[in-house]
PDB file of C-alpha atoms in Angstrom:
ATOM      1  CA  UNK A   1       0.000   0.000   0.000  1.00 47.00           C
ATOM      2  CA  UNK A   2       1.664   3.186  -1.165  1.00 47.00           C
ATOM      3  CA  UNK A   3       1.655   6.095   1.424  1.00 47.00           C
ATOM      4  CA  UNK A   4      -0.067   9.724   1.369  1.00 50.00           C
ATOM      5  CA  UNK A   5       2.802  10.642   3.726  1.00 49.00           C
ATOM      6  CA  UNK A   6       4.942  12.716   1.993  1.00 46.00           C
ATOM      7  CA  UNK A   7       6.924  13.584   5.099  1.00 45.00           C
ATOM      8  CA  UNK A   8       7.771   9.644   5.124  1.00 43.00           C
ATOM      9  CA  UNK A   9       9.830  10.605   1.577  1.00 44.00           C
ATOM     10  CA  UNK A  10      12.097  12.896   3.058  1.00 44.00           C
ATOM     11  CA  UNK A  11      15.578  11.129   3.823  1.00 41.00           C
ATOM     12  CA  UNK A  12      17.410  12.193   7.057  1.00 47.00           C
ATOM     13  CA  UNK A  13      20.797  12.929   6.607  1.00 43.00           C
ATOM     14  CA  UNK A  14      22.267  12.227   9.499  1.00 44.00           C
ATOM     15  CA  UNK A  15      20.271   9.032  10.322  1.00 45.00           C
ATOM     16  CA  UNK A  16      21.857   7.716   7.123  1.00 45.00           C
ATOM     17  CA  UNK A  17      24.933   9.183   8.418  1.00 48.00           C
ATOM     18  CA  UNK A  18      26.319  10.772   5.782  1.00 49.00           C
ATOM     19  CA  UNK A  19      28.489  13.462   6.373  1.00 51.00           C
ATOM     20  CA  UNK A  20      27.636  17.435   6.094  1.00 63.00           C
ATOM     21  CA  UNK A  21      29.042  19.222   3.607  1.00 75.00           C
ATOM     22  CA  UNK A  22      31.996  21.371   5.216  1.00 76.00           C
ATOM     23  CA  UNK A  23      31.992  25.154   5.316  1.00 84.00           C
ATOM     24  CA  UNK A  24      33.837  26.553   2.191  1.00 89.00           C
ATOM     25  CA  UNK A  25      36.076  29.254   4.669  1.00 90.00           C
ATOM     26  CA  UNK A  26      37.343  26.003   6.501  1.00 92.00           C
ATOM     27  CA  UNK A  27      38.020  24.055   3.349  1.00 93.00           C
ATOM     28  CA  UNK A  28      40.227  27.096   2.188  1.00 94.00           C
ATOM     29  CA  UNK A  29      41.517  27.243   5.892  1.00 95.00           C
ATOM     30  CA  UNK A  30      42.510  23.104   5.584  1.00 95.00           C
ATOM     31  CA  UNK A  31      44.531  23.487   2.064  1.00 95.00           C
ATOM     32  CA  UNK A  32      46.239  26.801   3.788  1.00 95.00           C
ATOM     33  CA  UNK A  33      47.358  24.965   6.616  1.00 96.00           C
ATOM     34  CA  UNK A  34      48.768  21.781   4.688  1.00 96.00           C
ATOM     35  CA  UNK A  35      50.809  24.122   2.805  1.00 95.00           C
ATOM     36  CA  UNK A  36      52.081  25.801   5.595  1.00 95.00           C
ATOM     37  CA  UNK A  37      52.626  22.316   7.190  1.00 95.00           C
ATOM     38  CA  UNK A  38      54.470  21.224   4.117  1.00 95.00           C
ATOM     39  CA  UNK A  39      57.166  23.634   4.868  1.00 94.00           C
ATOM     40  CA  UNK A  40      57.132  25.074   8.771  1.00 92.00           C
ATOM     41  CA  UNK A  41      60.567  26.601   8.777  1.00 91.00           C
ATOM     42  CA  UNK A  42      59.037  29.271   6.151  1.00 92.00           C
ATOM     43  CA  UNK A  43      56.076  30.092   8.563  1.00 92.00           C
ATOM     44  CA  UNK A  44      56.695  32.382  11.537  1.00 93.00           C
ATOM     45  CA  UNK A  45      54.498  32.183  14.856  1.00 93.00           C
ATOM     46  CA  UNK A  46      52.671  34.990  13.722  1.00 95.00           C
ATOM     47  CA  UNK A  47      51.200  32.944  11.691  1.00 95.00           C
ATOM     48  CA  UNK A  48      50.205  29.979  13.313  1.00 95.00           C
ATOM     49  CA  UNK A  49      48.706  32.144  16.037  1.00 94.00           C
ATOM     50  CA  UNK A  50      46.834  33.790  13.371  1.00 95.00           C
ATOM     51  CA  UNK A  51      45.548  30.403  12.148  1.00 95.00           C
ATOM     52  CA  UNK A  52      44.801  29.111  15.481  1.00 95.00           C
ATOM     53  CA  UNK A  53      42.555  32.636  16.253  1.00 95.00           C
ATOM     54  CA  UNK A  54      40.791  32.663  13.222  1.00 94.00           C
ATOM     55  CA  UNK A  55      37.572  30.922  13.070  1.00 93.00           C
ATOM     56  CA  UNK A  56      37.392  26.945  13.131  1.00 93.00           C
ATOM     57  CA  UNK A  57      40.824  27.432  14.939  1.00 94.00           C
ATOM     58  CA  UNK A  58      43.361  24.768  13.819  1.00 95.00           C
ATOM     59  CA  UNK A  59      40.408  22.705  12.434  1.00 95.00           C
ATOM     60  CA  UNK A  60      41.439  18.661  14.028  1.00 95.00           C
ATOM     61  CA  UNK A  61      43.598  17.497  16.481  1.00 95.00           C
ATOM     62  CA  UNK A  62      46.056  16.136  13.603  1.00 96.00           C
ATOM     63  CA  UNK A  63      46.711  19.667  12.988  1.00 96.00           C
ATOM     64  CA  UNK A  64      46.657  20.596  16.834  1.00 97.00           C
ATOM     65  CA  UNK A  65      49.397  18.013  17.340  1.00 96.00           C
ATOM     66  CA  UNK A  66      52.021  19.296  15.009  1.00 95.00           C
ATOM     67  CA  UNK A  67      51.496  22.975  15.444  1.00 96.00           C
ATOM     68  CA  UNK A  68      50.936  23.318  19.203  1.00 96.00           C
ATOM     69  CA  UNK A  69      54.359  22.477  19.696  1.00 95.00           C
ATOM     70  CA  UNK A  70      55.280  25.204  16.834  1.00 94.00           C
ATOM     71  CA  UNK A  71      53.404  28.191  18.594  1.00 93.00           C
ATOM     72  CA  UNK A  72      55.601  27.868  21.517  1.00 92.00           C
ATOM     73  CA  UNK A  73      58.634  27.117  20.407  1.00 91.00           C
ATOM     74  CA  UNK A  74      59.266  23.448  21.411  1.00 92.00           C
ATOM     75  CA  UNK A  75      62.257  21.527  20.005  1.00 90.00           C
ATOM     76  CA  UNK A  76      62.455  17.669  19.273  1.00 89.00           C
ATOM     77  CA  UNK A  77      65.125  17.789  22.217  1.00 91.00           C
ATOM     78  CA  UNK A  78      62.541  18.535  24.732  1.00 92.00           C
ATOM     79  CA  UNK A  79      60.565  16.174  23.900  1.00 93.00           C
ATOM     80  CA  UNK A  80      62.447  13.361  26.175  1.00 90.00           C
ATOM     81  CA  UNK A  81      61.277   9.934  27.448  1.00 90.00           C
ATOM     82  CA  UNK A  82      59.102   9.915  30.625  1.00 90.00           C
ATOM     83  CA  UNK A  83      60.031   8.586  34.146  1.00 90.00           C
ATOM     84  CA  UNK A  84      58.113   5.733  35.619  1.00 90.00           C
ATOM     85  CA  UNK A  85      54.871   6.235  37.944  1.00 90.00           C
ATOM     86  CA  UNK A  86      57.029   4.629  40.790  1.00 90.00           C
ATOM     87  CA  UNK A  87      60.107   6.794  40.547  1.00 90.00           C
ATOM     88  CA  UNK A  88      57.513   9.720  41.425  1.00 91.00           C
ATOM     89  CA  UNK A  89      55.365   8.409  43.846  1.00 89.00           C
ATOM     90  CA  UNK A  90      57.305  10.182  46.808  1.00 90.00           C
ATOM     91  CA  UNK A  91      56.757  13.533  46.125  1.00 89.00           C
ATOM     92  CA  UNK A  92      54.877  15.729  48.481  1.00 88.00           C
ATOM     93  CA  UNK A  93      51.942  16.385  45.682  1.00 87.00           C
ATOM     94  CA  UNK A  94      51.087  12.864  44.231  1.00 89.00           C
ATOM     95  CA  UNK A  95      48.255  12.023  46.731  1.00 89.00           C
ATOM     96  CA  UNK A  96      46.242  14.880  45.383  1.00 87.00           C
ATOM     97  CA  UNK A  97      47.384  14.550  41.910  1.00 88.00           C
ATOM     98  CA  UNK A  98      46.271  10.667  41.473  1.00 89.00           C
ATOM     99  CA  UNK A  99      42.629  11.831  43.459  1.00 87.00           C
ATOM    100  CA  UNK A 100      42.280  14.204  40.988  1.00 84.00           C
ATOM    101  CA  UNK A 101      43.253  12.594  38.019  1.00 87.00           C
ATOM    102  CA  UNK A 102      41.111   9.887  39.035  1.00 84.00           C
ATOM    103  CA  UNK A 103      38.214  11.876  38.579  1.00 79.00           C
ATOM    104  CA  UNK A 104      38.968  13.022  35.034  1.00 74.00           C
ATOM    105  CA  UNK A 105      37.157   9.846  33.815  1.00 72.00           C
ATOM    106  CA  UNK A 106      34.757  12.130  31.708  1.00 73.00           C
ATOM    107  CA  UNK A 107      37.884  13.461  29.767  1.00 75.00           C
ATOM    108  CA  UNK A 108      39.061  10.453  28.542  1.00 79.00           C
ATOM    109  CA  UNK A 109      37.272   9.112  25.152  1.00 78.00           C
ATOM    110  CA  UNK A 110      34.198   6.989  25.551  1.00 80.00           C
ATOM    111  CA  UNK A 111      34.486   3.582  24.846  1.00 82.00           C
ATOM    112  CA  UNK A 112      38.049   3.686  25.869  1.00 82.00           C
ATOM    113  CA  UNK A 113      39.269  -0.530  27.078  1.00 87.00           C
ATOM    114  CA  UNK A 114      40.106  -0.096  30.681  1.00 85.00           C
ATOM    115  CA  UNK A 115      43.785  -1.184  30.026  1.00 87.00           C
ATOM    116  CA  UNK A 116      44.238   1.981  27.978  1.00 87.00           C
ATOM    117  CA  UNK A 117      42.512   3.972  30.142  1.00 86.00           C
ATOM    118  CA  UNK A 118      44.470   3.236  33.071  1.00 87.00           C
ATOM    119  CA  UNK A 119      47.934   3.851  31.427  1.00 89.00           C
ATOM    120  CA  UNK A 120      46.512   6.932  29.985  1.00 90.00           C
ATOM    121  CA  UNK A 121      45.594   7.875  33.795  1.00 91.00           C
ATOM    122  CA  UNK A 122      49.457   7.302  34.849  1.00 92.00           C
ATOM    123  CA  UNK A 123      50.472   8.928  32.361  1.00 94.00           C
ATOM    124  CA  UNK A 124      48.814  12.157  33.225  1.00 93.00           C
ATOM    125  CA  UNK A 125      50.137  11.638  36.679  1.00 93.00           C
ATOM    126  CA  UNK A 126      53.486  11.260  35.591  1.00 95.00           C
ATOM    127  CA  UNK A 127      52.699  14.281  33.382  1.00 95.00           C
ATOM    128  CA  UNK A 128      51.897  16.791  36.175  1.00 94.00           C
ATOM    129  CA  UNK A 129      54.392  15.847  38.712  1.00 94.00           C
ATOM    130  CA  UNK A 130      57.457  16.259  36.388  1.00 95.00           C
ATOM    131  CA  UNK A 131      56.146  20.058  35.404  1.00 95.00           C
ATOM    132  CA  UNK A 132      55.934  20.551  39.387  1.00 92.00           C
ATOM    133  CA  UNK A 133      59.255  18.538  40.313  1.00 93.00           C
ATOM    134  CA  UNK A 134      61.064  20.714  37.216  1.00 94.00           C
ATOM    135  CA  UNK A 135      59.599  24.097  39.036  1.00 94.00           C
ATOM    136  CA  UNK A 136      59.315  22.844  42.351  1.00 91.00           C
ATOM    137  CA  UNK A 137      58.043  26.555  43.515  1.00 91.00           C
ATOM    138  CA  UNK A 138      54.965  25.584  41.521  1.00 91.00           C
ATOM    139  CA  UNK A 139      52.040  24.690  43.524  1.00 89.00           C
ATOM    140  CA  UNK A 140      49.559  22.035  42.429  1.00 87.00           C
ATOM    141  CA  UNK A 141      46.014  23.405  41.974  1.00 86.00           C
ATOM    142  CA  UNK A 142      42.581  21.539  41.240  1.00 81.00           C
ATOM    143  CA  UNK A 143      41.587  21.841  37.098  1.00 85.00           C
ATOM    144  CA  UNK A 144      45.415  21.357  35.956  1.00 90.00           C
ATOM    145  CA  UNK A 145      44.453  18.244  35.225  1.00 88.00           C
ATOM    146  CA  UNK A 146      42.094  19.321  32.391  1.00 89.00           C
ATOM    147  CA  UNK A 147      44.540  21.340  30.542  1.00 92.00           C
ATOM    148  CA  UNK A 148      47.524  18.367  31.501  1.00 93.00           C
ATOM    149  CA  UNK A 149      44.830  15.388  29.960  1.00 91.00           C
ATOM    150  CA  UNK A 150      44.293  17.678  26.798  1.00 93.00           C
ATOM    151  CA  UNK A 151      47.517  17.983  25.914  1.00 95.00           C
ATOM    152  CA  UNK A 152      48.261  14.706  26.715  1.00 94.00           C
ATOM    153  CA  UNK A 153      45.186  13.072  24.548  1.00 92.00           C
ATOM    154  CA  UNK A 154      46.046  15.514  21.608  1.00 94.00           C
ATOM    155  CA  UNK A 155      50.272  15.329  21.650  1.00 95.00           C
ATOM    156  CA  UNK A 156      51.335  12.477  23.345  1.00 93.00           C
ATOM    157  CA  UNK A 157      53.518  11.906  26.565  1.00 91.00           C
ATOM    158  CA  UNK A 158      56.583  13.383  25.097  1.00 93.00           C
ATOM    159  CA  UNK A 159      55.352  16.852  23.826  1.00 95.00           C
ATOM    160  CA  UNK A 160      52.516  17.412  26.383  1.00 96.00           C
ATOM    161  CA  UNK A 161      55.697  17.646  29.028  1.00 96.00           C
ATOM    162  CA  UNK A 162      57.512  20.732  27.733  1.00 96.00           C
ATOM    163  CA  UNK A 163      54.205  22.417  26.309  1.00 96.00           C
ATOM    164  CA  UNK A 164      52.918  22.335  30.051  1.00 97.00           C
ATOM    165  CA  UNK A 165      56.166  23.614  30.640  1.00 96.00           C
ATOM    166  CA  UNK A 166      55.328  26.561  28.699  1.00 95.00           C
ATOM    167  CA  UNK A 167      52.115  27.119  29.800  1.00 95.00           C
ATOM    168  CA  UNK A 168      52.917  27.169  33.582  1.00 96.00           C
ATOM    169  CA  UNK A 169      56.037  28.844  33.968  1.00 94.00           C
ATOM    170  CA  UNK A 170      58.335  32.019  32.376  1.00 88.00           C
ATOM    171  CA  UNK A 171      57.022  35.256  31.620  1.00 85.00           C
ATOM    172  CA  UNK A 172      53.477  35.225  30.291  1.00 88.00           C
ATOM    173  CA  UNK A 173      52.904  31.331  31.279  1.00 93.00           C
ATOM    174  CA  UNK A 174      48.929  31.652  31.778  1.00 92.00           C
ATOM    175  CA  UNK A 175      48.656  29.117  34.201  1.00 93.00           C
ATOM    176  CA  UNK A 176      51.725  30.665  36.527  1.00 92.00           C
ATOM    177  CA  UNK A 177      49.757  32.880  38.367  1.00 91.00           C
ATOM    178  CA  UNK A 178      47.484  30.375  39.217  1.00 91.00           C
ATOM    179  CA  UNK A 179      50.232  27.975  40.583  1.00 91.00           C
ATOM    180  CA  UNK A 180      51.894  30.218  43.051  1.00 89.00           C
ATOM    181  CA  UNK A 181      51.688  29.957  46.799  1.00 86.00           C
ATOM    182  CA  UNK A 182      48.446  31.975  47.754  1.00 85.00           C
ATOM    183  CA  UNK A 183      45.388  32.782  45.736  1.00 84.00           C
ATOM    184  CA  UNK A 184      46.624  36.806  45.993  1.00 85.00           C
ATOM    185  CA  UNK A 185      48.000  36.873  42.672  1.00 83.00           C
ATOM    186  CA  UNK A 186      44.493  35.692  41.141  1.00 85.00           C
ATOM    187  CA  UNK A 187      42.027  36.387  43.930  1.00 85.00           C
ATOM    188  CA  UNK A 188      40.997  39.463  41.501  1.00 86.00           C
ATOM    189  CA  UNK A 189      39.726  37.496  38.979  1.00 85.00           C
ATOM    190  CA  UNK A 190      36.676  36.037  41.075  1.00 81.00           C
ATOM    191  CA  UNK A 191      35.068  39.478  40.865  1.00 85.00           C
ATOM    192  CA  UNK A 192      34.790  38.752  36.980  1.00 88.00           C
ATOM    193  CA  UNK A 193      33.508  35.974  37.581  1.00 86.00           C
ATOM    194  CA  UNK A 194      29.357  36.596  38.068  1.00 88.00           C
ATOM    195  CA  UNK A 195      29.776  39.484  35.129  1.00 91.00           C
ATOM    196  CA  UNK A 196      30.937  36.478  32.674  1.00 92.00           C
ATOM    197  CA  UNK A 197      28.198  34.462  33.695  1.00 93.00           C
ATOM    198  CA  UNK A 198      25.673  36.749  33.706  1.00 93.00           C
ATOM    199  CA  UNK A 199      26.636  37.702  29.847  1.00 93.00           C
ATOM    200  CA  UNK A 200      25.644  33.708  29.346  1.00 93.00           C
ATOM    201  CA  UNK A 201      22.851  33.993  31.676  1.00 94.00           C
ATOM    202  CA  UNK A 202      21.367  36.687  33.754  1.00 93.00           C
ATOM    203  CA  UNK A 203      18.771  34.336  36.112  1.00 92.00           C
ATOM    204  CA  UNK A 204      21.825  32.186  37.169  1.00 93.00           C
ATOM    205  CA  UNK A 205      23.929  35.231  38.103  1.00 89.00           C
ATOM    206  CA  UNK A 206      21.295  36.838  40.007  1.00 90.00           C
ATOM    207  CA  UNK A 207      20.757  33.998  42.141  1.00 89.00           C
ATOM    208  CA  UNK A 208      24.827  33.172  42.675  1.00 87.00           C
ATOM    209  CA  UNK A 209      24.890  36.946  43.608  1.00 85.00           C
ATOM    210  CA  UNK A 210      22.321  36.237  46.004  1.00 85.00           C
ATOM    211  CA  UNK A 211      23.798  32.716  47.432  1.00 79.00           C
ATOM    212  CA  UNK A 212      27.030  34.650  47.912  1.00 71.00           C
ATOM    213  CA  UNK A 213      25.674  37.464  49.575  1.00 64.00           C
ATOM    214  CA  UNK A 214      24.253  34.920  51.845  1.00 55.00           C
ATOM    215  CA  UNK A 215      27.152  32.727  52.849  1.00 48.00           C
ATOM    216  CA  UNK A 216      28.963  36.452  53.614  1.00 54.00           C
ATOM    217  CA  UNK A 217      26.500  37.673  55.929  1.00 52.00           C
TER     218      UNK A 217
END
């Protein structure tokens, strides 16, 4: 029996799971990276930052993976072989560090086997406590983790090391100020904080603003 449907004709893309055609701007923005890929010592920071600003940003993590390391300068001699879990268990930090990497399960790609998982989880560990053993005047904080385990998924053991290097210590290391022995150097910050959210959403500000006038009276 044929049907009087006609909605029933239509064909649903992505329930046949074909893919959507790209946007032309990042198809342009693909073939300029590959050439600048094809020859890196010709293309100056400048312009990587430029491509990683722009919109659709560096596109796929293939990209992310070679040029990361490019934006900040990191040589092939940084990128050394990692110690063993056991040859940093001592240190003063790794209690916390293992809690809190142990609660990064969402981070990790679904479906991952447990085996993989697991060595993925020591290697984050080993991952943060060499940046704070190599700057021991670095202090730990709850949420390195994140930016350690993207790194790490995106670049590997070897590069994630000295690009967490770069992001946590020397002058204009974002995540420096963050790391130091009080909350004084970033304690300013928190005012931002309701403004940004009530940009997103002005019900959930007002009643933060009102649960922290609470707790302070």
């Amino acid at each position: 029996m044929e049907s009087n449907n006609k909605d029933s004709e239509v064909i649903d893309k992505s329930v046949m799971n074909e893919p959507e055609e790209e946007d032309p701007e990042i198809v342009e923005k693909r073939k300029e990276i590959e050439e600048c890929l094809s020859d890196v010592d010709s293309v100056d920071v400048e312009k990587w930052k430029n491509l990683a600003r722009s919109k659709g940003g560096l596109i796929c993590d293939e990209y992310r993976r070679r040029i990361w390391p490019l934006l900040v300068g990191v040589t092939k001699e940084e990128m050394t072989e990692a110690p063993s879990l056991d040859e940093l268990s001592t240190h003063p930090e790794y209690n916390q560090v293992v809690l809190d990497v142990n609660r990064s399960l969402k981070r990790f790609p679904p479906g991952i086997p447990y085996e993989q998982r697991v060595a993925l989880q020591d290697q984050l560990t080993v991952l943060i406590l060499r940046v704070i053993i190599k700057y021991p005047h670095l202090k730990y904080y709850q949420g390195y983790h994140d930016v350690a385990i993207t790194l790490l998924l995106v670049c590997g053991d070897r590069a994630s090391f000295p690009l967490l290097c770069r992001l946590s210590y020397g002058a204009g290391a974002p995540l420096a100020p963050f790391m130091q022995l009080t909350m004084q150097p970033t304690q300013h910050l928190l005012n931002y904080m309701l403004p940004v959210v009530g940009r997103a959403n002005t019900k959930l500000a007002n009643r933060l603003e009102e649960y922290v006038g609470f707790l302070t009276t």
